Amino acid sequence: MKKLCRGLALILCTAMLLSSITVLGDTGTKTILTLQEAKELALKNNKQYKVQDSYINQKKEAYVNLSARYSGGAKGSNTAEKAGNRITSILDLDRAFNAVELEKFKKNDIKWQSDYDVTQAYYGVMKAKYELDDAKRNMELVNKNLEIAKIKLEFGMITKTDLSKVENEYKTAQTNYSTKLSSLKNAMTTLSKEIGKELDINIDDIDMSISIPNTAPIDLEKIKQDNLNNNTSFFNLKQELELAKTRKSMTQQEYDDYLDKNRSKNDNVSQKFDDMIYDANRDYDNTLYQYDKSMKELDISLQAQLAAITTMTDTIANLRKSLENQKTTFAQSKIRYENGDISKIEYEISESALKDMENMLMATIVELNSQYLSLTRYSYTN
């Protein structure tokens, strides 16, 4: 009996001692990198953004040179061939002008793409930090359980099999912690690449403050139009469709003018026009098909993203309710601990469960911000 009492006393002292020990903690003051600072760094170090003005000037020069050579006339062996060459020259000029606009467009796109990539990488670090925090806290609790289990075994209160189970739990917790630590390092590496500056996990940190985005007034039609106006892929599609439409219209007009001016048709010229009209119509139909297909795919994608955001919003609402319940449970555990009804380790387990729930809520809020950013990434004003 005395041995058992001594064992219980030793276990109590060990639990009190372990409550003040952490397995691994942050030391020193870290440099905090805010999201805005990360965006500014990324753009400052973006080589493509720096040289984009030179690409714009090159396209401008090419357009000016092409414009100077364009006379409005065209060479050819017959009326149809001349008309075809004239249409080609006009379309080439339009393409050269579009190329200038595209390079201007790209400059804005580079900035917004940089902001988007940096923000997503930043969110990645935030989520990894929450996961590491949970893994670290769990490992510390299991380590305390292991030390207590060793003492219990010494006093015959548990078997070696029981101790082995706790040892395996600790090994699993260590492995999980190592995995989460590697994930954080990888997330920091990704962010480093995006901003063009190496970050050290031991001396650099990020601002973990984040709020829930206002997802109530989401207008998918506006977001779709924003994609059409600001997405490089859709910009190109619109330009190609407009060129195909112009080619189709001009070819038909050239043929109509030919018929108006010539009462008797030349079979060779008519056949040439027929071929030109066929090619122009086919090109327009193919381009229109690709454009419509892209519009349908965009609609499906936006609907899916909106559904995911709705689900995530509901999840956050449920987590908030669960968090309130967990706070109540923890408050009760605190009272029971102060009254001596539960042990220190049981109290800390309840405290850890509350922190886990808080981290789960915050990580979900980060994920919601990430999904909302993906949905609205082209909804910006130049």
Short mmCIF file of C-alpha atoms in Angstrom, two decimals:
data_model
loop_
_atom_site.label_atom_id
_atom_site.label_comp_id
_atom_site.label_asym_id
_atom_site.label_seq_id
_atom_site.Cartn_x
_atom_site.Cartn_y
_atom_site.Cartn_z
CA MET A 1 0.00 0.00 0.00
CA LYS A 2 2.84 2.39 0.92
CA LYS A 3 4.53 1.57 -2.37
CA LEU A 4 1.33 2.39 -4.26
CA CYS A 5 0.98 5.70 -2.41
CA ARG A 6 4.57 6.61 -3.18
CA GLY A 7 3.91 5.70 -6.81
CA LEU A 8 0.83 7.92 -6.97
CA ALA A 9 2.75 10.77 -5.35
CA LEU A 10 5.60 10.36 -7.81
CA ILE A 11 3.18 10.27 -10.73
CA LEU A 12 1.57 13.48 -9.47
CA CYS A 13 4.93 15.21 -9.15
CA THR A 14 5.97 14.00 -12.60
CA ALA A 15 2.76 15.28 -14.14
CA MET A 16 3.30 18.68 -12.51
CA LEU A 17 6.88 18.79 -13.76
CA LEU A 18 5.96 17.74 -17.28
CA SER A 19 3.24 20.37 -17.43
CA SER A 20 5.95 23.02 -17.54
CA ILE A 21 8.03 21.29 -20.23
CA THR A 22 7.60 21.61 -23.98
CA VAL A 23 9.16 19.31 -26.53
CA LEU A 24 10.10 22.05 -28.95
CA GLY A 25 9.30 25.72 -28.75
CA ASP A 26 10.09 28.90 -30.61
CA THR A 27 13.08 30.81 -29.31
CA GLY A 28 13.90 34.45 -29.87
CA THR A 29 12.00 37.10 -31.81
CA LYS A 30 11.11 36.31 -35.41
CA THR A 31 10.80 38.72 -38.31
CA ILE A 32 7.14 38.97 -39.33
CA LEU A 33 6.40 39.14 -43.06
CA THR A 34 2.94 40.52 -43.84
CA LEU A 35 0.96 39.47 -46.91
CA GLN A 36 1.21 42.96 -48.41
CA GLU A 37 4.98 42.98 -47.93
CA ALA A 38 5.18 39.56 -49.57
CA LYS A 39 3.23 40.83 -52.60
CA GLU A 40 5.46 43.88 -52.95
CA LEU A 41 8.61 41.77 -52.68
CA ALA A 42 7.37 39.34 -55.30
CA LEU A 43 6.61 42.09 -57.83
CA LYS A 44 9.88 43.84 -57.10
CA ASN A 45 11.80 40.64 -57.85
CA ASN A 46 9.67 39.56 -60.81
CA LYS A 47 12.00 39.59 -63.83
CA GLN A 48 9.19 39.13 -66.30
CA TYR A 49 7.38 42.20 -64.99
CA LYS A 50 10.55 44.27 -65.24
CA VAL A 51 11.09 43.53 -68.95
CA GLN A 52 7.44 43.63 -70.02
CA ASP A 53 7.66 47.27 -71.15
CA SER A 54 10.36 46.30 -73.63
CA TYR A 55 8.03 43.65 -75.11
CA ILE A 56 5.29 46.25 -75.43
CA ASN A 57 7.64 48.59 -77.28
CA GLN A 58 8.78 45.79 -79.61
CA LYS A 59 5.17 45.03 -80.58
CA LYS A 60 4.45 48.72 -81.04
CA GLU A 61 7.42 49.05 -83.36
CA ALA A 62 6.32 46.01 -85.36
CA TYR A 63 2.82 47.46 -85.70
CA VAL A 64 4.14 50.85 -86.85
CA ASN A 65 6.40 49.22 -89.42
CA LEU A 66 3.58 47.05 -90.74
CA SER A 67 1.23 50.04 -90.91
CA ALA A 68 3.80 52.00 -92.92
CA ARG A 69 4.03 49.20 -95.47
CA TYR A 70 0.26 48.80 -95.83
CA SER A 71 -1.07 50.69 -98.86
CA GLY A 72 -4.59 49.31 -99.06
CA GLY A 73 -3.94 47.67 -102.39
CA ALA A 74 -3.11 44.05 -103.11
CA LYS A 75 -1.43 42.01 -105.82
CA GLY A 76 -2.83 38.90 -107.46
CA SER A 77 -3.49 37.11 -110.73
CA ASN A 78 -7.25 37.69 -110.54
CA THR A 79 -9.91 39.57 -108.56
CA ALA A 80 -10.40 36.81 -105.99
CA GLU A 81 -6.69 36.43 -105.31
CA LYS A 82 -6.31 40.20 -104.92
CA ALA A 83 -9.25 40.26 -102.53
CA GLY A 84 -7.77 37.41 -100.52
CA ASN A 85 -4.41 39.13 -100.22
CA ARG A 86 -6.07 42.40 -99.27
CA ILE A 87 -8.06 40.68 -96.50
CA THR A 88 -4.91 38.93 -95.28
CA SER A 89 -3.05 42.26 -95.09
CA ILE A 90 -5.87 43.87 -93.10
CA LEU A 91 -6.06 40.93 -90.71
CA ASP A 92 -2.28 40.95 -90.27
CA LEU A 93 -2.50 44.60 -89.32
CA ASP A 94 -5.28 43.83 -86.86
CA ARG A 95 -3.22 41.02 -85.36
CA ALA A 96 -0.23 43.34 -84.99
CA PHE A 97 -2.41 45.86 -83.16
CA ASN A 98 -3.85 43.08 -80.97
CA ALA A 99 -0.32 41.95 -80.18
CA VAL A 100 0.41 45.38 -78.70
CA GLU A 101 -2.76 45.26 -76.63
CA LEU A 102 -1.94 41.73 -75.50
CA GLU A 103 1.48 42.75 -74.19
CA LYS A 104 -0.13 45.63 -72.28
CA PHE A 105 -2.69 43.19 -70.99
CA LYS A 106 0.06 40.79 -69.94
CA LYS A 107 1.76 43.44 -67.83
CA ASN A 108 -1.34 43.82 -65.69
CA ASP A 109 -1.83 40.06 -65.70
CA ILE A 110 1.73 39.44 -64.46
CA LYS A 111 1.08 41.66 -61.44
CA TRP A 112 -2.24 40.09 -60.56
CA GLN A 113 -0.93 36.58 -61.18
CA SER A 114 1.99 37.36 -58.89
CA ASP A 115 -0.36 38.63 -56.18
CA TYR A 116 -2.51 35.52 -56.57
CA ASP A 117 0.40 33.07 -56.39
CA VAL A 118 1.95 34.83 -53.39
CA THR A 119 -1.36 34.92 -51.52
CA GLN A 120 -2.00 31.22 -52.12
CA ALA A 121 1.56 30.40 -50.99
CA TYR A 122 1.06 32.60 -47.92
CA TYR A 123 -2.16 30.75 -47.10
CA GLY A 124 -0.27 27.50 -47.53
CA VAL A 125 2.16 28.55 -44.81
CA MET A 126 -0.71 29.52 -42.53
CA LYS A 127 -2.41 26.13 -42.90
CA ALA A 128 0.88 24.31 -42.36
CA LYS A 129 1.53 26.28 -39.17
CA TYR A 130 -1.87 25.34 -37.74
CA GLU A 131 -1.25 21.69 -38.53
CA LEU A 132 2.22 21.79 -36.98
CA ASP A 133 0.85 23.46 -33.85
CA ASP A 134 -1.68 20.64 -33.42
CA ALA A 135 0.95 17.96 -34.04
CA LYS A 136 3.38 19.55 -31.58
CA ARG A 137 0.77 19.85 -28.83
CA ASN A 138 -0.35 16.26 -29.34
CA MET A 139 3.25 15.02 -29.20
CA GLU A 140 3.83 16.88 -25.93
CA LEU A 141 0.72 15.36 -24.35
CA VAL A 142 1.63 11.84 -25.46
CA ASN A 143 5.16 12.38 -24.14
CA LYS A 144 3.75 13.27 -20.74
CA ASN A 145 1.54 10.18 -20.83
CA LEU A 146 4.60 8.10 -21.67
CA GLU A 147 6.61 9.39 -18.69
CA ILE A 148 3.68 8.72 -16.38
CA ALA A 149 3.22 5.26 -17.91
CA LYS A 150 6.86 4.42 -17.17
CA ILE A 151 6.35 5.27 -13.50
CA LYS A 152 3.12 3.27 -13.37
CA LEU A 153 4.94 0.27 -14.76
CA GLU A 154 7.65 0.59 -12.11
CA PHE A 155 5.03 0.41 -9.39
CA GLY A 156 3.10 -2.39 -11.06
CA MET A 157 0.10 -0.29 -11.93
CA ILE A 158 0.20 -1.22 -15.66
CA THR A 159 1.72 -4.01 -17.75
CA LYS A 160 4.58 -3.83 -20.26
CA THR A 161 1.98 -4.29 -23.00
CA ASP A 162 0.23 -1.14 -21.79
CA LEU A 163 3.53 0.73 -21.84
CA SER A 164 4.29 -0.49 -25.37
CA LYS A 165 0.97 0.94 -26.58
CA VAL A 166 1.86 4.36 -25.18
CA GLU A 167 5.36 4.13 -26.66
CA ASN A 168 3.87 3.36 -30.08
CA GLU A 169 1.50 6.30 -29.69
CA TYR A 170 4.46 8.54 -28.98
CA LYS A 171 6.39 7.25 -32.01
CA THR A 172 3.33 7.93 -34.16
CA ALA A 173 3.04 11.43 -32.70
CA GLN A 174 6.74 12.07 -33.38
CA THR A 175 6.37 10.89 -36.98
CA ASN A 176 3.33 13.08 -37.47
CA TYR A 177 5.17 16.07 -36.01
CA SER A 178 8.14 15.49 -38.31
CA THR A 179 5.79 15.24 -41.29
CA LYS A 180 4.03 18.48 -40.40
CA LEU A 181 7.35 20.22 -39.81
CA SER A 182 8.52 19.14 -43.28
CA SER A 183 5.22 20.41 -44.71
CA LEU A 184 5.79 23.81 -43.12
CA LYS A 185 9.35 23.95 -44.45
CA ASN A 186 8.06 23.09 -47.94
CA ALA A 187 5.35 25.74 -47.67
CA MET A 188 7.97 28.31 -46.61
CA THR A 189 10.14 27.27 -49.55
CA THR A 190 7.22 27.78 -51.93
CA LEU A 191 6.59 31.24 -50.50
CA SER A 192 10.32 32.01 -50.75
CA LYS A 193 10.29 31.19 -54.46
CA GLU A 194 7.26 33.37 -55.06
CA ILE A 195 8.71 36.45 -53.35
CA GLY A 196 12.26 35.94 -54.58
CA LYS A 197 13.73 35.93 -51.09
CA GLU A 198 14.89 33.00 -48.99
CA LEU A 199 12.94 32.56 -45.76
CA ASP A 200 14.36 30.74 -42.73
CA ILE A 201 11.78 28.90 -40.64
CA ASN A 202 13.84 29.64 -37.53
CA ILE A 203 13.98 33.41 -37.93
CA ASP A 204 11.11 34.29 -40.30
CA ASP A 205 7.38 34.15 -39.65
CA ILE A 206 4.16 35.43 -41.16
CA ASP A 207 1.18 37.40 -39.93
CA MET A 208 -1.48 34.81 -38.98
CA SER A 209 -4.37 37.29 -38.74
CA ILE A 210 -7.16 36.59 -41.24
CA SER A 211 -10.87 37.32 -41.54
CA ILE A 212 -13.81 35.58 -43.17
CA PRO A 213 -14.49 36.96 -46.68
CA ASN A 214 -17.94 38.31 -47.41
CA THR A 215 -19.29 35.52 -49.61
CA ALA A 216 -22.97 36.45 -49.47
CA PRO A 217 -23.23 38.81 -52.50
CA ILE A 218 -21.41 36.58 -55.00
CA ASP A 219 -22.51 37.48 -58.54
CA LEU A 220 -21.38 34.70 -60.88
CA GLU A 221 -22.38 36.62 -63.98
CA LYS A 222 -20.14 39.53 -62.99
CA ILE A 223 -17.30 37.14 -62.14
CA LYS A 224 -17.75 35.54 -65.56
CA GLN A 225 -17.49 38.93 -67.25
CA ASP A 226 -14.41 39.71 -65.15
CA ASN A 227 -12.83 36.52 -66.46
CA LEU A 228 -13.62 37.54 -70.04
CA ASN A 229 -12.15 41.00 -69.49
CA ASN A 230 -9.09 40.14 -67.42
CA ASN A 231 -8.12 36.54 -68.21
CA THR A 232 -5.41 36.30 -70.87
CA SER A 233 -6.82 33.07 -72.30
CA PHE A 234 -10.26 34.57 -72.87
CA PHE A 235 -8.72 37.79 -74.18
CA ASN A 236 -6.99 35.75 -76.90
CA LEU A 237 -10.15 33.77 -77.64
CA LYS A 238 -12.20 36.95 -78.04
CA GLN A 239 -9.61 38.48 -80.35
CA GLU A 240 -9.39 35.34 -82.49
CA LEU A 241 -13.17 35.16 -82.74
CA GLU A 242 -13.36 38.81 -83.77
CA LEU A 243 -10.71 38.27 -86.44
CA ALA A 244 -12.50 35.18 -87.76
CA LYS A 245 -15.75 37.13 -87.87
CA THR A 246 -14.05 39.99 -89.72
CA ARG A 247 -12.48 37.59 -92.23
CA LYS A 248 -15.84 35.92 -92.88
CA SER A 249 -17.64 39.24 -93.34
CA MET A 250 -14.96 40.79 -95.56
CA THR A 251 -14.67 37.72 -97.77
CA GLN A 252 -18.41 37.63 -98.37
CA GLN A 253 -18.44 41.40 -99.04
CA GLU A 254 -15.61 41.09 -101.56
CA TYR A 255 -17.54 38.39 -103.41
CA ASP A 256 -20.74 40.44 -103.39
CA ASP A 257 -18.85 43.44 -104.77
CA TYR A 258 -17.37 41.24 -107.49
CA LEU A 259 -20.84 40.03 -108.51
CA ASP A 260 -22.20 43.59 -108.56
CA LYS A 261 -19.42 44.75 -110.86
CA ASN A 262 -19.39 41.74 -113.17
CA ARG A 263 -22.55 40.59 -114.95
CA SER A 264 -20.83 37.51 -116.28
CA LYS A 265 -18.92 35.41 -113.76
CA ASN A 266 -15.49 33.97 -114.38
CA ASP A 267 -15.56 30.33 -113.31
CA ASN A 268 -12.00 30.38 -111.98
CA VAL A 269 -12.60 33.56 -109.98
CA SER A 270 -15.94 32.28 -108.66
CA GLN A 271 -14.38 29.00 -107.60
CA LYS A 272 -11.59 30.89 -105.87
CA PHE A 273 -14.14 33.00 -104.00
CA ASP A 274 -16.14 29.89 -103.09
CA ASP A 275 -13.00 28.34 -101.60
CA MET A 276 -12.20 31.53 -99.71
CA ILE A 277 -15.74 31.78 -98.31
CA TYR A 278 -15.70 28.11 -97.31
CA ASP A 279 -12.37 28.51 -95.50
CA ALA A 280 -13.50 31.72 -93.78
CA ASN A 281 -16.78 30.13 -92.62
CA ARG A 282 -15.00 27.01 -91.39
CA ASP A 283 -12.44 29.09 -89.51
CA TYR A 284 -15.22 31.15 -87.92
CA ASP A 285 -17.27 28.09 -86.98
CA ASN A 286 -14.25 26.36 -85.40
CA THR A 287 -13.26 29.49 -83.49
CA LEU A 288 -16.84 30.04 -82.33
CA TYR A 289 -17.03 26.40 -81.22
CA GLN A 290 -13.86 26.76 -79.14
CA TYR A 291 -15.14 30.01 -77.66
CA ASP A 292 -18.55 28.52 -76.74
CA LYS A 293 -16.86 25.43 -75.32
CA SER A 294 -14.63 27.59 -73.14
CA MET A 295 -17.67 29.57 -71.96
CA LYS A 296 -19.44 26.36 -70.92
CA GLU A 297 -16.33 25.10 -69.13
CA LEU A 298 -16.03 28.43 -67.36
CA ASP A 299 -19.66 28.26 -66.24
CA ILE A 300 -19.16 24.74 -64.87
CA SER A 301 -15.95 25.75 -63.10
CA LEU A 302 -17.52 28.83 -61.50
CA GLN A 303 -20.55 26.85 -60.35
CA ALA A 304 -18.32 24.18 -58.80
CA GLN A 305 -16.19 26.80 -57.02
CA LEU A 306 -19.29 28.56 -55.71
CA ALA A 307 -20.67 25.24 -54.41
CA ALA A 308 -17.36 24.55 -52.65
CA ILE A 309 -17.43 28.00 -51.05
CA THR A 310 -21.03 27.47 -49.88
CA THR A 311 -20.06 24.14 -48.33
CA MET A 312 -17.02 25.68 -46.68
CA THR A 313 -19.14 28.53 -45.28
CA ASP A 314 -21.56 26.00 -43.77
CA THR A 315 -18.62 24.07 -42.34
CA ILE A 316 -17.34 27.21 -40.62
CA ALA A 317 -20.77 27.86 -39.11
CA ASN A 318 -20.84 24.29 -37.73
CA LEU A 319 -17.29 24.58 -36.42
CA ARG A 320 -18.20 27.75 -34.57
CA LYS A 321 -21.01 25.90 -32.80
CA SER A 322 -18.68 23.02 -31.99
CA LEU A 323 -16.11 25.49 -30.67
CA GLU A 324 -18.65 26.99 -28.29
CA ASN A 325 -19.50 23.51 -27.03
CA GLN A 326 -15.80 22.77 -26.61
CA LYS A 327 -15.35 25.97 -24.61
CA THR A 328 -18.14 24.86 -22.29
CA THR A 329 -16.50 21.45 -21.89
CA PHE A 330 -13.15 23.05 -21.13
CA ALA A 331 -14.69 25.42 -18.57
CA GLN A 332 -16.21 22.42 -16.82
CA SER A 333 -12.86 20.59 -16.92
CA LYS A 334 -11.17 23.60 -15.38
CA ILE A 335 -13.62 23.64 -12.48
CA ARG A 336 -13.23 19.89 -11.96
CA TYR A 337 -9.44 20.24 -12.00
CA GLU A 338 -9.50 23.09 -9.48
CA ASN A 339 -11.75 20.95 -7.28
CA GLY A 340 -9.30 18.07 -7.56
CA ASP A 341 -11.74 15.81 -9.42
CA ILE A 342 -9.46 15.26 -12.45
CA SER A 343 -5.71 15.15 -12.97
CA LYS A 344 -3.47 17.79 -14.52
CA ILE A 345 -2.98 15.69 -17.65
CA GLU A 346 -6.75 15.26 -18.07
CA TYR A 347 -7.16 19.02 -17.75
CA GLU A 348 -4.45 19.60 -20.37
CA ILE A 349 -6.09 17.12 -22.72
CA SER A 350 -9.30 19.15 -22.49
CA GLU A 351 -7.32 22.36 -23.06
CA SER A 352 -5.58 20.82 -26.07
CA ALA A 353 -8.92 19.71 -27.55
CA LEU A 354 -10.12 23.31 -27.35
CA LYS A 355 -6.98 24.58 -29.08
CA ASP A 356 -7.35 21.89 -31.75
CA MET A 357 -10.90 23.06 -32.43
CA GLU A 358 -9.76 26.69 -32.63
CA ASN A 359 -7.02 25.77 -35.08
CA MET A 360 -9.43 23.70 -37.15
CA LEU A 361 -11.75 26.69 -37.42
CA MET A 362 -8.93 29.04 -38.37
CA ALA A 363 -7.48 26.60 -40.93
CA THR A 364 -10.94 26.29 -42.50
CA ILE A 365 -11.23 30.08 -42.65
CA VAL A 366 -7.86 30.17 -44.43
CA GLU A 367 -9.10 27.55 -46.89
CA LEU A 368 -12.28 29.56 -47.49
CA ASN A 369 -10.16 32.62 -48.28
CA SER A 370 -8.10 30.50 -50.65
CA GLN A 371 -11.18 29.23 -52.49
CA TYR A 372 -12.76 32.67 -52.59
CA LEU A 373 -9.54 34.07 -54.03
CA SER A 374 -9.59 31.40 -56.75
CA LEU A 375 -13.17 32.27 -57.66
CA THR A 376 -12.64 36.04 -57.77
CA ARG A 377 -9.01 36.16 -58.94
CA TYR A 378 -9.93 38.10 -62.12
CA SER A 379 -12.36 40.46 -60.40
CA TYR A 380 -10.00 43.38 -60.08
CA THR A 381 -9.76 46.93 -61.39
CA ASN A 382 -6.62 48.04 -63.22
#
